[in-house]
Structures are given as C-alpha cells and as structure tokens.
C-alpha cells in the first residue's frame, strides 16, 4: 500500500512563507510524477503544482507561479512545496499525490493520480 504523509501546514500571515513536505512509503517515487493539490473551504480541490519523475521540469497553476516551488528528493522519497508571498487565497488543505503510471508527465488532472495523502491545513491570515 502506498502511503503519503503531508506535513508543515500552519497558520501564517499574508506575505509569509511556508514549506510543505510529503513523505511517501510503499513505493519508490523516482519513476513517478508527483503533485500538490489544495482545497479551500467551500471550494473544489484544485491543482497547485506537479513535478516529473526526475525533478527536471515542474508545472504550476497560474496563480502560484513565481511564488511556489515544487521539488523532490528521490533519495529520501519525498517531495516539497516551498510557498512564498502567501496570500489569504492560498488557504486550504494541501494534498500530496502520486501519479498513477511511471514515466508519464503529470498534469493537473486529478484522475491521473493514484495515491493521495490526508492533507495538511494551511491558513493564511490577512
């Protein structure tokens, strides 16, 4: 069984920074794309960022480009999301997800992801 455990979510003031981490067990992630999604209160879950198996290329939703950075450490079987210049609109539960098939380029389409973490709460105060 693949298990993903997010951590690092906190209450932070607007303009601040926060780093989320996701530890994966049950699968070596080096062959899989990985992604971060989030769900704000009263809204549907949305794509935030994705990174290919090697970490060479990453993709972001427009609203976080230039502020968020997704990275991975395949040796540690983890991925991270560095969030800078946080805004209240960034508030939500952030989920780590693993792509369902190896070697494929991940996208923001949720159905492509096979395994999900339980989420970590990020609250950005104004």
N, CA and C atoms as an extended XYZ file, in Angstrom:
378
Properties=species:S:1:pos:R:3:atomname:S:1:resname:S:1:resid:I:1 pbc="F F F"
N         0.831       -1.185        0.000 N   UNK     1
C         0.000        0.000        0.000 CA  UNK     1
C         0.877        1.251        0.000 C   UNK     1
N         0.540        2.177       -0.864 N   UNK     2
C         1.258        3.435       -0.938 CA  UNK     2
C         0.684        4.391        0.104 C   UNK     2
N         1.561        5.000        0.867 N   UNK     3
C         1.140        5.937        1.886 CA  UNK     3
C         1.863        7.261        1.692 C   UNK     3
N         1.102        8.331        1.686 N   UNK     4
C         1.639        9.672        1.558 CA  UNK     4
C         1.265       10.463        2.801 C   UNK     4
N         2.250       11.109        3.405 N   UNK     5
C         2.021       11.857        4.629 CA  UNK     5
C         2.522       13.283        4.469 C   UNK     5
N         1.587       14.210        4.425 N   UNK     6
C         1.937       15.622        4.335 CA  UNK     6
C         2.242       16.175        5.720 C   UNK     6
N         3.080       17.188        5.746 N   UNK     7
C         3.383       17.881        6.985 CA  UNK     7
C         3.809       19.303        6.667 C   UNK     7
N         3.775       20.147        7.669 N   UNK     8
C         4.252       21.510        7.521 CA  UNK     8
C         3.179       22.571        7.463 C   UNK     8
N         1.929       22.179        7.355 N   UNK     9
C         0.859       23.162        7.304 CA  UNK     9
C         0.719       23.901        8.621 C   UNK     9
N         0.563       25.217        8.545 N   UNK    10
C         0.462       26.058        9.722 CA  UNK    10
C        -0.366       27.294        9.432 C   UNK    10
N        -0.586       28.062       10.475 N   UNK    11
C        -1.156       29.389       10.337 CA  UNK    11
C        -0.011       30.349       10.067 C   UNK    11
N        -0.133       31.124        9.003 N   UNK    12
C         0.914       32.067        8.635 CA  UNK    12
C         0.272       33.361        8.156 C   UNK    12
N         0.933       34.464        8.388 N   UNK    13
C         0.411       35.749        7.946 CA  UNK    13
C         0.668       35.973        6.467 C   UNK    13
N        -0.189       36.754        5.853 N   UNK    14
C        -0.018       37.084        4.443 CA  UNK    14
C         1.363       37.671        4.203 C   UNK    14
N         1.975       37.243        3.118 N   UNK    15
C         3.315       37.686        2.796 CA  UNK    15
C         4.393       36.774        3.333 C   UNK    15
N         4.019       35.871        4.187 N   UNK    16
C         4.964       34.952        4.778 CA  UNK    16
C         5.260       33.759        3.899 C   UNK    16
N         6.071       32.867        4.421 N   UNK    17
C         6.488       31.688        3.683 CA  UNK    17
C         6.235       30.435        4.499 C   UNK    17
N         6.105       29.342        3.786 N   UNK    18
C         5.855       28.065        4.425 CA  UNK    18
C         6.339       26.958        3.503 C   UNK    18
N         6.851       25.901        4.077 N   UNK    19
C         7.291       24.758        3.292 CA  UNK    19
C         6.522       23.518        3.713 C   UNK    19
N         5.908       22.880        2.753 N   UNK    20
C         5.201       21.636        2.995 CA  UNK    20
C         6.052       20.473        2.533 C   UNK    20
N         5.933       19.369        3.221 N   UNK    21
C         6.668       18.172        2.854 CA  UNK    21
C         5.712       17.001        2.729 C   UNK    21
N         6.110       16.044        1.928 N   UNK    22
C         5.316       14.838        1.738 CA  UNK    22
C         6.255       13.647        1.721 C   UNK    22
N         6.092       12.778        2.683 N   UNK    23
C         6.884       11.562        2.758 CA  UNK    23
C         6.069       10.405        2.194 C   UNK    23
N         6.685        9.630        1.342 N   UNK    24
C         5.999        8.527        0.673 CA  UNK    24
C         6.606        7.201        1.089 C   UNK    24
N         5.762        6.265        1.422 N   UNK    25
C         6.191        4.918        1.738 CA  UNK    25
C         5.372        3.938        0.913 C   UNK    25
N         5.920        2.754        0.719 N   UNK    26
C         5.221        1.741       -0.048 CA  UNK    26
C         5.480        1.790       -1.533 C   UNK    26
N         6.155        2.818       -1.986 N   UNK    27
C         6.503        2.944       -3.395 CA  UNK    27
C         7.709        3.854       -3.537 C   UNK    27
N         8.633        3.471       -4.376 N   UNK    28
C         9.740        4.342       -4.726 CA  UNK    28
C         9.235        5.324       -5.766 C   UNK    28
N         9.336        6.608       -5.476 N   UNK    29
C         8.700        7.609       -6.319 CA  UNK    29
C         9.555        8.066       -7.484 C   UNK    29
N        10.763        7.562       -7.596 N   UNK    30
C        11.694        8.050       -8.609 CA  UNK    30
C        11.201        7.890      -10.039 C   UNK    30
N        10.275        7.000      -10.263 N   UNK    31
C         9.748        6.768      -11.606 CA  UNK    31
C         8.414        7.467      -11.856 C   UNK    31
N         7.926        8.193      -10.859 N   UNK    32
C         6.588        8.757      -10.940 CA  UNK    32
C         6.568       10.266      -10.802 C   UNK    32
N         5.681       10.863      -11.574 N   UNK    33
C         5.410       12.263      -11.360 CA  UNK    33
C         4.658       12.435      -10.044 C   UNK    33
N         4.803       13.602       -9.447 N   UNK    34
C         4.153       13.892       -8.179 CA  UNK    34
C         3.480       15.256       -8.267 C   UNK    34
N         2.474       15.441       -7.445 N   UNK    35
C         1.766       16.702       -7.499 CA  UNK    35
C         1.272       17.175       -6.148 C   UNK    35
N         0.943       18.451       -6.103 N   UNK    36
C         0.289       19.063       -4.958 CA  UNK    36
C        -1.044       19.650       -5.406 C   UNK    36
N        -2.053       19.416       -4.625 N   UNK    37
C        -3.379       19.977       -4.846 CA  UNK    37
C        -3.829       20.649       -3.562 C   UNK    37
N        -4.852       21.462       -3.664 N   UNK    38
C        -5.376       22.102       -2.462 CA  UNK    38
C        -6.882       22.272       -2.577 C   UNK    38
N        -7.505       22.383       -1.432 N   UNK    39
C        -8.944       22.584       -1.383 CA  UNK    39
C        -9.262       23.657       -0.353 C   UNK    39
N        -9.784       24.757       -0.832 N   UNK    40
C       -10.180       25.846        0.040 CA  UNK    40
C       -11.574       25.575        0.590 C   UNK    40
N       -11.922       26.190        1.711 N   UNK    41
C       -13.257       25.988        2.284 CA  UNK    41
C       -14.356       26.326        1.292 C   UNK    41
N       -15.274       25.408        1.112 N   UNK    42
C       -16.389       25.632        0.213 CA  UNK    42
C       -16.074       25.532       -1.257 C   UNK    42
N       -14.863       25.128       -1.596 N   UNK    43
C       -14.472       25.031       -2.992 CA  UNK    43
C       -13.989       23.623       -3.325 C   UNK    43
N       -13.921       23.352       -4.616 N   UNK    44
C       -13.432       22.064       -5.065 CA  UNK    44
C       -11.913       22.012       -5.010 C   UNK    44
N       -11.393       20.821       -4.918 N   UNK    45
C        -9.951       20.648       -4.909 CA  UNK    45
C        -9.372       21.081       -6.253 C   UNK    45
N        -8.240       21.757       -6.208 N   UNK    46
C        -7.645       22.276       -7.416 CA  UNK    46
C        -6.159       21.955       -7.483 C   UNK    46
N        -5.676       21.916       -8.688 N   UNK    47
C        -4.269       21.656       -8.944 CA  UNK    47
C        -3.418       22.830       -8.502 C   UNK    47
N        -2.267       22.527       -7.911 N   UNK    48
C        -1.325       23.553       -7.498 CA  UNK    48
C        -0.020       23.443       -8.278 C   UNK    48
N         0.598       22.282       -8.224 N   UNK    49
C         1.895       22.094       -8.871 CA  UNK    49
C         2.147       20.621       -9.119 C   UNK    49
N         2.996       20.341      -10.088 N   UNK    50
C         3.392       18.971      -10.385 CA  UNK    50
C         4.844       18.953      -10.821 C   UNK    50
N         5.482       17.822      -10.651 N   UNK    51
C         6.884       17.677      -10.997 CA  UNK    51
C         7.104       16.303      -11.607 C   UNK    51
N         7.917       16.245      -12.650 N   UNK    52
C         8.150       14.969      -13.309 CA  UNK    52
C         9.079       14.108      -12.467 C   UNK    52
N         9.243       12.880      -12.863 N   UNK    53
C         9.980       11.883      -12.098 CA  UNK    53
C        11.396       12.307      -11.731 C   UNK    53
N        12.067       12.992      -12.631 N   UNK    54
C        13.452       13.376      -12.402 CA  UNK    54
C        13.585       14.691      -11.642 C   UNK    54
N        12.518       15.473      -11.600 N   UNK    55
C        12.571       16.784      -10.992 CA  UNK    55
C        13.021       17.870      -11.937 C   UNK    55
N        13.323       17.520      -13.164 N   UNK    56
C        13.835       18.481      -14.127 CA  UNK    56
C        12.804       19.527      -14.524 C   UNK    56
N        11.559       19.124      -14.637 N   UNK    57
C        10.509       20.040      -15.068 CA  UNK    57
C         9.374       20.067      -14.064 C   UNK    57
N         8.815       21.246      -13.888 N   UNK    58
C         7.707       21.422      -12.971 CA  UNK    58
C         6.639       22.286      -13.615 C   UNK    58
N         5.422       22.163      -13.104 N   UNK    59
C         4.284       22.867      -13.671 CA  UNK    59
C         3.444       23.438      -12.543 C   UNK    59
N         2.887       24.627      -12.768 N   UNK    60
C         2.149       25.330      -11.736 CA  UNK    60
C         0.877       25.954      -12.285 C   UNK    60
N        -0.109       26.086      -11.413 N   UNK    61
C        -1.264       26.864      -11.798 CA  UNK    61
C        -0.831       28.320      -11.833 C   UNK    61
N        -1.493       29.110      -12.648 N   UNK    62
C        -1.067       30.480      -12.878 CA  UNK    62
C        -0.980       31.315      -11.604 C   UNK    62
N        -1.890       31.108      -10.693 N   UNK    63
C        -1.958       31.956       -9.515 CA  UNK    63
C        -0.797       31.763       -8.539 C   UNK    63
N        -0.030       30.691       -8.704 N   UNK    64
C         1.087       30.458       -7.793 CA  UNK    64
C         2.440       30.561       -8.482 C   UNK    64
N         2.455       30.769       -9.768 N   UNK    65
C         3.713       30.881      -10.499 CA  UNK    65
C         4.543       32.044       -9.961 C   UNK    65
N         5.805       31.772       -9.741 N   UNK    66
C         6.691       32.782       -9.199 CA  UNK    66
C         6.690       32.853       -7.695 C   UNK    66
N         5.725       32.204       -7.056 N   UNK    67
C         5.638       32.219       -5.600 CA  UNK    67
C         5.889       30.841       -4.987 C   UNK    67
N         5.440       29.801       -5.667 N   UNK    68
C         5.576       28.441       -5.156 CA  UNK    68
C         6.629       27.689       -5.954 C   UNK    68
N         7.315       26.792       -5.293 N   UNK    69
C         8.286       25.937       -5.945 CA  UNK    69
C         8.116       24.508       -5.459 C   UNK    69
N         7.876       23.611       -6.389 N   UNK    70
C         7.781       22.203       -6.049 CA  UNK    70
C         9.139       21.552       -6.299 C   UNK    70
N         9.513       20.649       -5.435 N   UNK    71
C        10.781       19.954       -5.589 CA  UNK    71
C        10.627       18.523       -5.093 C   UNK    71
N        11.619       17.722       -5.408 N   UNK    72
C        11.574       16.342       -4.951 CA  UNK    72
C        12.971       15.865       -4.588 C   UNK    72
N        13.015       14.928       -3.673 N   UNK    73
C        14.253       14.286       -3.277 CA  UNK    73
C        13.997       12.793       -3.394 C   UNK    73
N        14.342       12.254       -4.539 N   UNK    74
C        14.051       10.843       -4.779 CA  UNK    74
C        14.820        9.912       -3.848 C   UNK    74
N        15.994       10.342       -3.402 N   UNK    75
C        16.763        9.533       -2.469 CA  UNK    75
C        16.041        9.385       -1.138 C   UNK    75
N        15.318       10.423       -0.732 N   UNK    76
C        14.568       10.401        0.518 CA  UNK    76
C        13.111       10.033        0.305 C   UNK    76
N        12.724        9.876       -0.949 N   UNK    77
C        11.349        9.529       -1.286 CA  UNK    77
C        10.361       10.575       -0.775 C   UNK    77
N        10.703       11.828       -0.992 N   UNK    78
C         9.865       12.921       -0.535 CA  UNK    78
C         9.721       13.985       -1.612 C   UNK    78
N         8.677       14.781       -1.481 N   UNK    79
C         8.528       15.980       -2.289 CA  UNK    79
C         8.195       17.128       -1.352 C   UNK    79
N         8.447       18.334       -1.830 N   UNK    80
C         8.203       19.516       -1.020 CA  UNK    80
C         7.515       20.585       -1.846 C   UNK    80
N         6.911       21.511       -1.147 N   UNK    81
C         6.308       22.672       -1.784 CA  UNK    81
C         6.715       23.893       -0.984 C   UNK    81
N         7.593       24.692       -1.558 N   UNK    82
C         8.007       25.936       -0.938 CA  UNK    82
C         7.052       27.024       -1.372 C   UNK    82
N         6.419       27.666       -0.418 N   UNK    83
C         5.425       28.685       -0.707 CA  UNK    83
C         5.897       30.019       -0.141 C   UNK    83
N         6.017       30.982       -1.010 N   UNK    84
C         6.435       32.324       -0.626 CA  UNK    84
C         5.346       33.328       -0.961 C   UNK    84
N         5.448       34.490       -0.348 N   UNK    85
C         4.485       35.568       -0.592 CA  UNK    85
C         3.057       35.062       -0.506 C   UNK    85
N         2.771       34.370        0.553 N   UNK    86
C         1.465       33.742        0.709 CA  UNK    86
C         0.343       34.767        0.804 C   UNK    86
N        -0.773       34.393        0.240 N   UNK    87
C        -1.964       35.222        0.225 CA  UNK    87
C        -3.096       34.499        0.933 C   UNK    87
N        -4.083       35.232        1.427 N   UNK    88
C        -5.232       34.569        2.049 CA  UNK    88
C        -5.903       33.554        1.129 C   UNK    88
N        -5.879       33.804       -0.176 N   UNK    89
C        -6.483       32.880       -1.135 CA  UNK    89
C        -5.736       31.554       -1.219 C   UNK    89
N        -4.548       31.495       -0.659 N   UNK    90
C        -3.794       30.247       -0.633 CA  UNK    90
C        -4.266       29.319        0.482 C   UNK    90
N        -5.140       29.794        1.314 N   UNK    91
C        -5.657       28.995        2.423 CA  UNK    91
C        -6.371       27.752        1.918 C   UNK    91
N        -6.113       26.643        2.558 N   UNK    92
C        -6.782       25.418        2.200 CA  UNK    92
C        -6.047       24.204        2.731 C   UNK    92
N        -6.628       23.067        2.481 N   UNK    93
C        -5.976       21.808        2.814 CA  UNK    93
C        -5.146       21.396        1.608 C   UNK    93
N        -3.880       21.174        1.829 N   UNK    94
C        -2.974       20.822        0.749 CA  UNK    94
C        -2.721       19.327        0.739 C   UNK    94
N        -2.880       18.741       -0.428 N   UNK    95
C        -2.745       17.307       -0.594 CA  UNK    95
C        -1.579       16.957       -1.496 C   UNK    95
N        -0.849       15.972       -1.099 N   UNK    96
C         0.214       15.404       -1.906 CA  UNK    96
C        -0.357       14.221       -2.682 C   UNK    96
N         0.049       14.063       -3.928 N   UNK    97
C        -0.480       12.983       -4.746 CA  UNK    97
C         0.607       12.382       -5.629 C   UNK    97
N         0.487       11.102       -5.870 N   UNK    98
C         1.416       10.380       -6.723 CA  UNK    98
C         0.726        9.982       -8.019 C   UNK    98
N         1.401       10.212       -9.120 N   UNK    99
C         0.849        9.844      -10.410 CA  UNK    99
C         0.664        8.339      -10.499 C   UNK    99
N        -0.319        7.923      -11.259 N   UNK   100
C        -0.670        6.524      -11.300 CA  UNK   100
C         0.169        5.644      -12.196 C   UNK   100
N         0.907        6.254      -13.110 N   UNK   101
C         1.704        5.469      -14.044 CA  UNK   101
C         3.116        6.033      -14.124 C   UNK   101
N         4.114        5.151      -14.192 N   UNK   102
C         5.507        5.623      -14.215 CA  UNK   102
C         5.886        6.270      -15.531 C   UNK   102
N         6.840        7.167      -15.446 N   UNK   103
C         7.470        7.803      -16.598 CA  UNK   103
C         6.590        8.764      -17.385 C   UNK   103
N         5.377        8.961      -16.974 N   UNK   104
C         4.484        9.869      -17.674 CA  UNK   104
C         4.556       11.262      -17.068 C   UNK   104
N         4.376       12.248      -17.910 N   UNK   105
C         4.395       13.629      -17.456 CA  UNK   105
C         3.097       13.928      -16.715 C   UNK   105
N         3.183       14.359      -15.475 N   UNK   106
C         1.961       14.637      -14.712 CA  UNK   106
C         1.302       15.924      -15.153 C   UNK   106
N         0.022       15.978      -14.991 N   UNK   107
C        -0.746       17.167      -15.308 CA  UNK   107
C        -1.584       17.555      -14.100 C   UNK   107
N        -2.433       18.542      -14.290 N   UNK   108
C        -3.322       18.949      -13.220 CA  UNK   108
C        -4.603       18.160      -13.146 C   UNK   108
N        -4.730       17.169      -13.971 N   UNK   109
C        -5.932       16.345      -13.968 CA  UNK   109
C        -5.878       15.347      -12.818 C   UNK   109
N        -6.802       15.468      -11.904 N   UNK   110
C        -6.769       14.676      -10.686 CA  UNK   110
C        -6.904       13.178      -10.927 C   UNK   110
N        -7.613       12.807      -11.966 N   UNK   111
C        -7.819       11.383      -12.216 CA  UNK   111
C        -6.538       10.655      -12.590 C   UNK   111
N        -5.500       11.380      -12.969 N   UNK   112
C        -4.233       10.761      -13.307 CA  UNK   112
C        -3.453       10.314      -12.070 C   UNK   112
N        -3.849       10.801      -10.922 N   UNK   113
C        -3.121       10.500       -9.694 CA  UNK   113
C        -3.780        9.350       -8.956 C   UNK   113
N        -2.971        8.412       -8.570 N   UNK   114
C        -3.473        7.172       -7.997 CA  UNK   114
C        -3.531        7.173       -6.478 C   UNK   114
N        -2.578        7.833       -5.853 N   UNK   115
C        -2.474        7.817       -4.399 CA  UNK   115
C        -2.469        9.226       -3.849 C   UNK   115
N        -3.143        9.398       -2.720 N   UNK   116
C        -3.298       10.709       -2.104 CA  UNK   116
C        -3.015       10.664       -0.616 C   UNK   116
N        -2.469       11.761       -0.114 N   UNK   117
C        -2.300       11.891        1.316 CA  UNK   117
C        -3.570       12.407        1.956 C   UNK   117
N        -3.546       12.543        3.267 N   UNK   118
C        -4.713       13.012        4.005 CA  UNK   118
C        -4.828       14.526        4.042 C   UNK   118
N        -3.765       15.210        3.688 N   UNK   119
C        -3.787       16.654        3.626 CA  UNK   119
C        -3.213       17.326        4.860 C   UNK   119
N        -2.754       18.540        4.677 N   UNK   120
C        -2.267       19.357        5.774 CA  UNK   120
C        -2.841       20.762        5.616 C   UNK   120
N        -3.309       21.317        6.703 N   UNK   121
C        -4.007       22.597        6.664 CA  UNK   121
C        -3.040       23.766        6.607 C   UNK   121
N        -3.258       24.627        5.633 N   UNK   122
C        -2.517       25.875        5.511 CA  UNK   122
C        -3.513       27.016        5.643 C   UNK   122
N        -3.276       27.878        6.595 N   UNK   123
C        -4.147       29.021        6.799 CA  UNK   123
C        -3.325       30.298        6.719 C   UNK   123
N        -3.702       31.164        5.801 N   UNK   124
C        -3.007       32.425        5.609 CA  UNK   124
C        -3.925       33.538        6.092 C   UNK   124
N        -3.512       34.211        7.121 N   UNK   125
C        -4.317       35.281        7.692 CA  UNK   125
C        -4.000       36.600        7.022 C   UNK   125
N        -4.980       37.470        7.001 N   UNK   126
C        -4.813       38.789        6.405 CA  UNK   126
C        -4.474       39.836        7.441 C   UNK   126
